[in-house]
XYZ file of C-alpha atoms in Angstrom:
162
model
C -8.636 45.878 -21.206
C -6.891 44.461 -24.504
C -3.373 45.326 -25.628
C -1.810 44.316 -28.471
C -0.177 40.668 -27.513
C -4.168 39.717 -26.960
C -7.003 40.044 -29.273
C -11.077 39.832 -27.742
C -14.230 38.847 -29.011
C -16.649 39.748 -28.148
C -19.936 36.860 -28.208
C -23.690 37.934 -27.489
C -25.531 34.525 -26.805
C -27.804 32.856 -24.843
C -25.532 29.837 -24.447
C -21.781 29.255 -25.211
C -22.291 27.015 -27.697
C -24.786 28.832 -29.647
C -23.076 32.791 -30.872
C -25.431 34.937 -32.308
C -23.082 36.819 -33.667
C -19.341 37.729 -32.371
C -17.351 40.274 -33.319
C -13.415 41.152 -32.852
C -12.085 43.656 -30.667
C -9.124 46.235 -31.025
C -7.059 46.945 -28.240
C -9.073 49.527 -25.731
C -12.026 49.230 -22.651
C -15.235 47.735 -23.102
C -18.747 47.278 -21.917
C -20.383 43.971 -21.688
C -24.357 43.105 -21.881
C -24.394 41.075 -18.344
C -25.556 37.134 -19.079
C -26.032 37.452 -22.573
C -22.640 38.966 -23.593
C -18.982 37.445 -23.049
C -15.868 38.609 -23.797
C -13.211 35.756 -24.430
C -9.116 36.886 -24.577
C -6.806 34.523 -26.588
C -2.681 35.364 -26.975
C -2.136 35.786 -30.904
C 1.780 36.031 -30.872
C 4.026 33.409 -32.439
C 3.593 30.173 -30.948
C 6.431 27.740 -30.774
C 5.875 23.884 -30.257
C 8.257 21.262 -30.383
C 7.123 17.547 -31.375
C 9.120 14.869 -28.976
C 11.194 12.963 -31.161
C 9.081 10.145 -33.369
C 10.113 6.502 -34.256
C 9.370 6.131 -37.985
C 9.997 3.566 -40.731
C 10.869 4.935 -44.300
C 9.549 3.347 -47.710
C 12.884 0.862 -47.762
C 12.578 -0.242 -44.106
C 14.715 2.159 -42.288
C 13.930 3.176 -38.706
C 14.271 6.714 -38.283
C 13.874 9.366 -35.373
C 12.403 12.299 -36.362
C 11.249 15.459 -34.421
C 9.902 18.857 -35.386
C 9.606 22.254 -34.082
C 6.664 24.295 -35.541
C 5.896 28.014 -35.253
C 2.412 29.099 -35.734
C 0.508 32.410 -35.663
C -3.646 33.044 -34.939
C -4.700 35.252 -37.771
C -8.534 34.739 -37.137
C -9.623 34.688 -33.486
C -13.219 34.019 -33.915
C -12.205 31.021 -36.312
C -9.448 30.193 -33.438
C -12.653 29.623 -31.145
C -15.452 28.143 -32.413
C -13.829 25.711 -35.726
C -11.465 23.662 -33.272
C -11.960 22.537 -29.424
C -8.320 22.701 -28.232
C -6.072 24.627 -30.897
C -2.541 23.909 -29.343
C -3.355 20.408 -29.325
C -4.699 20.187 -32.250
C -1.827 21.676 -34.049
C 0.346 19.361 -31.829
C -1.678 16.497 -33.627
C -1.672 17.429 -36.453
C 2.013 18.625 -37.073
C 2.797 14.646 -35.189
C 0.877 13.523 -38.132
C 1.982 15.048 -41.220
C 5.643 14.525 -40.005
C 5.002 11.440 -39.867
C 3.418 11.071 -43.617
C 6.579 12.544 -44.961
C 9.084 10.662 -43.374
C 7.147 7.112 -44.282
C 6.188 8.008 -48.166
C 10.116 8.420 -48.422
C 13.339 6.124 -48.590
C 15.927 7.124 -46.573
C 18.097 8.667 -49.187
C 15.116 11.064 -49.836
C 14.804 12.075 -46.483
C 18.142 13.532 -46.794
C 16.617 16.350 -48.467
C 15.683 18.327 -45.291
C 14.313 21.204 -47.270
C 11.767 19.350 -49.074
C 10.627 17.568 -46.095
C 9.964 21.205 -43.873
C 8.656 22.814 -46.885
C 5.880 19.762 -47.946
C 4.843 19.713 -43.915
C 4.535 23.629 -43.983
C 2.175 23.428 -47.024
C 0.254 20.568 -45.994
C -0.002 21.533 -41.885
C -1.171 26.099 -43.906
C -3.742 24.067 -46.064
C -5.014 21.994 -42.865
C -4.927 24.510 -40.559
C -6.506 28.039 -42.227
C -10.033 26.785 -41.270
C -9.063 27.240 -38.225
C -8.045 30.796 -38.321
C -4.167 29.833 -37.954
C -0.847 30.242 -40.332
C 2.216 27.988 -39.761
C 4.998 30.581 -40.186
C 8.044 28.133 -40.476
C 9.149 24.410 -39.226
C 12.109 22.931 -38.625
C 13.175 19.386 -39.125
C 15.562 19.315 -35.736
C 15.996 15.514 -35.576
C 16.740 12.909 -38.250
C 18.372 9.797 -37.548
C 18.840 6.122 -38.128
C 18.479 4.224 -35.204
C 17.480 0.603 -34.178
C 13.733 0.761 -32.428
C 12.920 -1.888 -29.131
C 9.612 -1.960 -28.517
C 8.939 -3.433 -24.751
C 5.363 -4.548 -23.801
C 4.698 -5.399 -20.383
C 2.156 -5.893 -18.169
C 2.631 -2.890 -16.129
C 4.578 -5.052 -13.297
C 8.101 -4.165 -14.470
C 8.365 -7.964 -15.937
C 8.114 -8.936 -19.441
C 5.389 -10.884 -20.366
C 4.649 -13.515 -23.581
């Protein structure tokens, strides 16, 4: 049974990896060929997912924290499935990375602009991400800081090593 938070496909195909065709379904009861036919369920509502804060350095040698929180909607399931392996992660990876792009092409005084910044990722994360049947609805720069950044590398024994 599908309702409306949920969209099937549904897949006739000798083997997972190989469709021979697949089809979306509405919300009501189906029928399934047994071993050659599969129905697969994915949640299309609004997805929220917040990137852990990032440790950047601008164009004039700033150290910045950064995070993001990105909201994203499946508009083709079938696309959803079979372009992308994981889709959350992806989009996690993906949104890490163009965050990052726009926060390092810029000078601190330019990052001030907070508009600009959510705007360029939205475009750039929409043009990325339609291939794989998904719209970014909005992001939100939540975190933007200057800070001073200590990197520690160890050994794994608690003790600093040279």
């Amino acid at each position: 049974f599908n309702d409306t938070a949920t969209t099937e496909i549904y897949t006739l195909s000798l083997h997972d990896a190989l469709p021979i065709f697949t089809i979306n379904l509405g919300p009501g009861v189906y029928w399934c060929w047994p071993f050659i036919g599969q129905i697969k369920t994915r949640s299309v509502v609004e997805q929220v997912v917040d990137l852990r804060v990032q440790s950047l350095t601008t164009v004039d040698g700033k150290s910045v924290a950064a995070g993001l929180k990105l909201s994203y909607k499946i508009v083709n399931v079938c696309k959803a499935f079979y372009e992308v392996w994981d889709l959350d992660m992806a989009v996690h990876a993906e949104a890490t990375g163009h965050l990052a792009l726009s926060i390092c092409e810029r000078t601190w005084e330019e990052c001030q602009d907070r508009e600009e910044i959510q705007d360029e990722i939205l475009r750039s994360m929409n043009s990325k991400v339609k291939h794989w049947g998904v719209r970014v609805v909005s992001t939100t720069l939540n975190d933007l800081c200057l800070h001073r950044c200590y990197r520690i590398i160890g050994d794994g024994s608690g003790a600093l090593t040279s």
